């Protein structure tokens, strides 16, 4: 987000992609992790792009296209999907808790990004924008667990 606020996202994206590759390489099931990340990125890019075009917020760095959410957001969606079998594994089998957590933490994350200068809420649309981001993330967390069928034990063993 700091890089986006200063129009310098290249190294942050490269470093994040390197971590994502490392994460996939060290996973028990690289194919399933890659599949989940791909689905999460499609979901996130679609949701963010829709909210941009509906006029709720704008991002500072629009590369690769003014018609899509920025690339740095894509890698954040993939990175978040990588936490499903890690730090978020305790939410597996708890879709209501995942939805509530997503609905609260998603908008908070976007608000932090906006305050850091990575984007801006369209004047007069911040409240509705945050509600819609909350809905996107409230659906995202349980949906990502649905897409990822790894047993809980695999995620917990990997964390030790």
mmCIF file of C-alpha atoms in Angstrom:
data_model
loop_
_atom_site.group_PDB
_atom_site.id
_atom_site.type_symbol
_atom_site.label_atom_id
_atom_site.label_comp_id
_atom_site.label_asym_id
_atom_site.label_seq_id
_atom_site.Cartn_x
_atom_site.Cartn_y
_atom_site.Cartn_z
ATOM 1 C CA UNK A 1 0.000 0.000 0.000
ATOM 2 C CA UNK A 2 2.851 2.375 0.756
ATOM 3 C CA UNK A 3 4.323 1.651 -2.666
ATOM 4 C CA UNK A 4 0.972 2.328 -4.332
ATOM 5 C CA UNK A 5 0.633 5.593 -2.454
ATOM 6 C CA UNK A 6 4.012 6.658 -3.850
ATOM 7 C CA UNK A 7 3.551 5.143 -7.334
ATOM 8 C CA UNK A 8 6.367 2.649 -6.669
ATOM 9 C CA UNK A 9 4.769 -0.785 -6.609
ATOM 10 C CA UNK A 10 7.195 -2.795 -8.717
ATOM 11 C CA UNK A 11 9.486 -4.058 -5.936
ATOM 12 C CA UNK A 12 6.625 -4.721 -3.551
ATOM 13 C CA UNK A 13 4.834 -6.787 -6.213
ATOM 14 C CA UNK A 14 8.037 -8.659 -7.106
ATOM 15 C CA UNK A 15 8.800 -9.425 -3.437
ATOM 16 C CA UNK A 16 5.222 -10.547 -2.786
ATOM 17 C CA UNK A 17 5.209 -12.765 -5.867
ATOM 18 C CA UNK A 18 8.504 -14.287 -4.725
ATOM 19 C CA UNK A 19 6.947 -15.083 -1.352
ATOM 20 C CA UNK A 20 3.867 -16.554 -3.051
ATOM 21 C CA UNK A 21 6.062 -18.813 -5.223
ATOM 22 C CA UNK A 22 7.990 -19.877 -2.107
ATOM 23 C CA UNK A 23 4.708 -20.579 -0.297
ATOM 24 C CA UNK A 24 3.357 -22.677 -3.174
ATOM 25 C CA UNK A 25 6.646 -24.568 -3.532
ATOM 26 C CA UNK A 26 6.663 -25.510 0.167
ATOM 27 C CA UNK A 27 3.019 -26.517 0.388
ATOM 28 C CA UNK A 28 1.798 -30.111 0.677
ATOM 29 C CA UNK A 29 -0.354 -29.676 -2.400
ATOM 30 C CA UNK A 30 1.036 -26.981 -4.732
ATOM 31 C CA UNK A 31 -1.693 -27.567 -7.328
ATOM 32 C CA UNK A 32 -4.518 -26.976 -4.866
ATOM 33 C CA UNK A 33 -2.822 -23.883 -3.373
ATOM 34 C CA UNK A 34 -2.272 -22.447 -6.844
ATOM 35 C CA UNK A 35 -5.864 -23.211 -7.780
ATOM 36 C CA UNK A 36 -7.172 -21.481 -4.658
ATOM 37 C CA UNK A 37 -4.967 -18.453 -5.251
ATOM 38 C CA UNK A 38 -6.108 -18.222 -8.863
ATOM 39 C CA UNK A 39 -9.773 -18.358 -7.853
ATOM 40 C CA UNK A 40 -9.184 -15.796 -5.089
ATOM 41 C CA UNK A 41 -7.487 -13.409 -7.502
ATOM 42 C CA UNK A 42 -10.335 -13.741 -10.020
ATOM 43 C CA UNK A 43 -12.865 -13.121 -7.242
ATOM 44 C CA UNK A 44 -10.935 -10.164 -5.823
ATOM 45 C CA UNK A 45 -10.156 -8.514 -9.144
ATOM 46 C CA UNK A 46 -13.801 -8.870 -10.185
ATOM 47 C CA UNK A 47 -15.125 -7.432 -6.920
ATOM 48 C CA UNK A 48 -12.632 -4.564 -6.718
ATOM 49 C CA UNK A 49 -13.072 -3.696 -10.390
ATOM 50 C CA UNK A 50 -16.852 -3.666 -10.007
ATOM 51 C CA UNK A 51 -16.655 -1.360 -6.971
ATOM 52 C CA UNK A 52 -14.296 0.964 -8.844
ATOM 53 C CA UNK A 53 -16.653 1.148 -11.833
ATOM 54 C CA UNK A 54 -19.663 1.667 -9.569
ATOM 55 C CA UNK A 55 -17.823 4.716 -8.265
ATOM 56 C CA UNK A 56 -17.108 3.841 -4.630
ATOM 57 C CA UNK A 57 -13.322 4.176 -4.600
ATOM 58 C CA UNK A 58 -10.288 4.749 -6.782
ATOM 59 C CA UNK A 59 -6.757 3.416 -6.574
ATOM 60 C CA UNK A 60 -3.673 5.546 -7.172
ATOM 61 C CA UNK A 61 -1.727 3.071 -9.281
ATOM 62 C CA UNK A 62 -3.900 1.626 -12.042
ATOM 63 C CA UNK A 63 -1.347 -0.573 -13.785
ATOM 64 C CA UNK A 64 -1.900 -2.758 -15.826
ATOM 65 C CA UNK A 65 -5.171 -1.157 -16.970
ATOM 66 C CA UNK A 66 -7.562 1.607 -16.043
ATOM 67 C CA UNK A 67 -10.340 -0.934 -16.578
ATOM 68 C CA UNK A 68 -9.180 -3.350 -13.836
ATOM 69 C CA UNK A 69 -8.113 -3.123 -10.244
ATOM 70 C CA UNK A 70 -4.342 -2.619 -9.954
ATOM 71 C CA UNK A 71 -1.812 -5.442 -10.054
ATOM 72 C CA UNK A 72 -0.673 -4.816 -6.483
ATOM 73 C CA UNK A 73 -4.209 -5.651 -5.305
ATOM 74 C CA UNK A 74 -4.078 -8.899 -7.287
ATOM 75 C CA UNK A 75 -1.050 -10.093 -5.361
ATOM 76 C CA UNK A 76 -2.687 -9.105 -2.073
ATOM 77 C CA UNK A 77 -5.688 -11.304 -2.917
ATOM 78 C CA UNK A 78 -3.351 -14.210 -3.712
ATOM 79 C CA UNK A 79 -1.391 -13.583 -0.532
ATOM 80 C CA UNK A 80 -4.588 -13.579 1.502
ATOM 81 C CA UNK A 81 -5.660 -16.891 -0.046
ATOM 82 C CA UNK A 82 -2.337 -18.302 1.090
ATOM 83 C CA UNK A 83 -3.359 -17.721 4.723
ATOM 84 C CA UNK A 84 -6.331 -20.104 4.499
ATOM 85 C CA UNK A 85 -4.244 -23.074 5.636
ATOM 86 C CA UNK A 86 -2.000 -20.972 7.843
ATOM 87 C CA UNK A 87 -3.013 -18.188 10.161
ATOM 88 C CA UNK A 88 -6.709 -18.475 9.242
ATOM 89 C CA UNK A 89 -6.903 -22.275 9.542
ATOM 90 C CA UNK A 90 -8.740 -21.909 12.860
ATOM 91 C CA UNK A 91 -11.740 -20.602 10.864
ATOM 92 C CA UNK A 92 -12.112 -23.858 8.890
ATOM 93 C CA UNK A 93 -15.566 -25.266 9.578
ATOM 94 C CA UNK A 94 -16.722 -21.927 11.034
ATOM 95 C CA UNK A 95 -18.284 -20.109 8.066
ATOM 96 C CA UNK A 96 -20.269 -17.659 10.212
ATOM 97 C CA UNK A 97 -17.145 -16.600 12.110
ATOM 98 C CA UNK A 98 -15.268 -16.314 8.810
ATOM 99 C CA UNK A 99 -18.011 -14.180 7.297
ATOM 100 C CA UNK A 100 -18.169 -11.883 10.326
ATOM 101 C CA UNK A 101 -14.387 -11.572 10.470
ATOM 102 C CA UNK A 102 -14.208 -10.836 6.744
ATOM 103 C CA UNK A 103 -17.060 -8.328 6.914
ATOM 104 C CA UNK A 104 -15.289 -6.407 9.684
ATOM 105 C CA UNK A 105 -11.612 -6.744 8.750
ATOM 106 C CA UNK A 106 -11.996 -6.309 4.975
ATOM 107 C CA UNK A 107 -13.328 -2.737 5.162
ATOM 108 C CA UNK A 108 -10.819 -1.901 7.885
ATOM 109 C CA UNK A 109 -7.993 -3.023 5.602
ATOM 110 C CA UNK A 110 -9.294 -0.928 2.714
ATOM 111 C CA UNK A 111 -9.699 2.072 5.003
ATOM 112 C CA UNK A 112 -6.087 1.738 6.153
ATOM 113 C CA UNK A 113 -4.972 1.598 2.515
ATOM 114 C CA UNK A 114 -6.992 4.692 1.683
ATOM 115 C CA UNK A 115 -5.538 6.580 4.663
ATOM 116 C CA UNK A 116 -2.028 5.604 3.583
ATOM 117 C CA UNK A 117 -2.734 7.137 0.181
ATOM 118 C CA UNK A 118 -3.072 3.981 -1.941
ATOM 119 C CA UNK A 119 -6.506 5.113 -3.058
ATOM 120 C CA UNK A 120 -9.457 7.245 -2.082
ATOM 121 C CA UNK A 121 -13.105 6.803 -1.341
ATOM 122 C CA UNK A 122 -15.302 8.790 -3.683
ATOM 123 C CA UNK A 123 -16.688 11.715 -1.651
ATOM 124 C CA UNK A 124 -20.078 10.877 -0.173
ATOM 125 C CA UNK A 125 -19.767 7.173 -0.944
ATOM 126 C CA UNK A 126 -17.404 5.982 1.799
ATOM 127 C CA UNK A 127 -20.060 4.458 4.055
ATOM 128 C CA UNK A 128 -21.770 2.513 1.278
ATOM 129 C CA UNK A 129 -18.365 1.589 -0.153
ATOM 130 C CA UNK A 130 -17.275 0.146 3.178
ATOM 131 C CA UNK A 131 -20.539 -1.776 3.483
ATOM 132 C CA UNK A 132 -20.036 -3.269 0.015
ATOM 133 C CA UNK A 133 -16.390 -4.133 0.754
ATOM 134 C CA UNK A 134 -17.671 -5.789 3.940
ATOM 135 C CA UNK A 135 -20.096 -7.883 1.883
ATOM 136 C CA UNK A 136 -17.327 -8.837 -0.569
ATOM 137 C CA UNK A 137 -15.056 -9.971 2.255
ATOM 138 C CA UNK A 138 -17.884 -11.518 4.263
ATOM 139 C CA UNK A 139 -18.482 -13.816 1.299
ATOM 140 C CA UNK A 140 -14.780 -14.220 0.438
ATOM 141 C CA UNK A 141 -13.550 -15.914 3.600
ATOM 142 C CA UNK A 142 -16.131 -18.745 3.727
ATOM 143 C CA UNK A 143 -15.943 -19.077 -0.071
ATOM 144 C CA UNK A 144 -12.163 -19.523 0.002
ATOM 145 C CA UNK A 145 -12.538 -22.273 2.589
ATOM 146 C CA UNK A 146 -15.201 -23.892 0.424
ATOM 147 C CA UNK A 147 -12.849 -23.787 -2.570
ATOM 148 C CA UNK A 148 -9.995 -25.220 -0.513
ATOM 149 C CA UNK A 149 -10.802 -28.731 0.664
ATOM 150 C CA UNK A 150 -7.574 -29.337 2.600
ATOM 151 C CA UNK A 151 -8.132 -31.082 5.907
ATOM 152 C CA UNK A 152 -7.607 -28.921 8.992
ATOM 153 C CA UNK A 153 -4.799 -31.123 10.231
ATOM 154 C CA UNK A 154 -2.707 -30.488 7.096
ATOM 155 C CA UNK A 155 -2.802 -26.716 7.656
ATOM 156 C CA UNK A 156 -1.985 -27.040 11.350
ATOM 157 C CA UNK A 157 0.858 -29.511 10.804
ATOM 158 C CA UNK A 158 2.376 -27.225 8.194
ATOM 159 C CA UNK A 159 2.430 -24.362 10.727
ATOM 160 C CA UNK A 160 4.498 -26.235 13.321
#
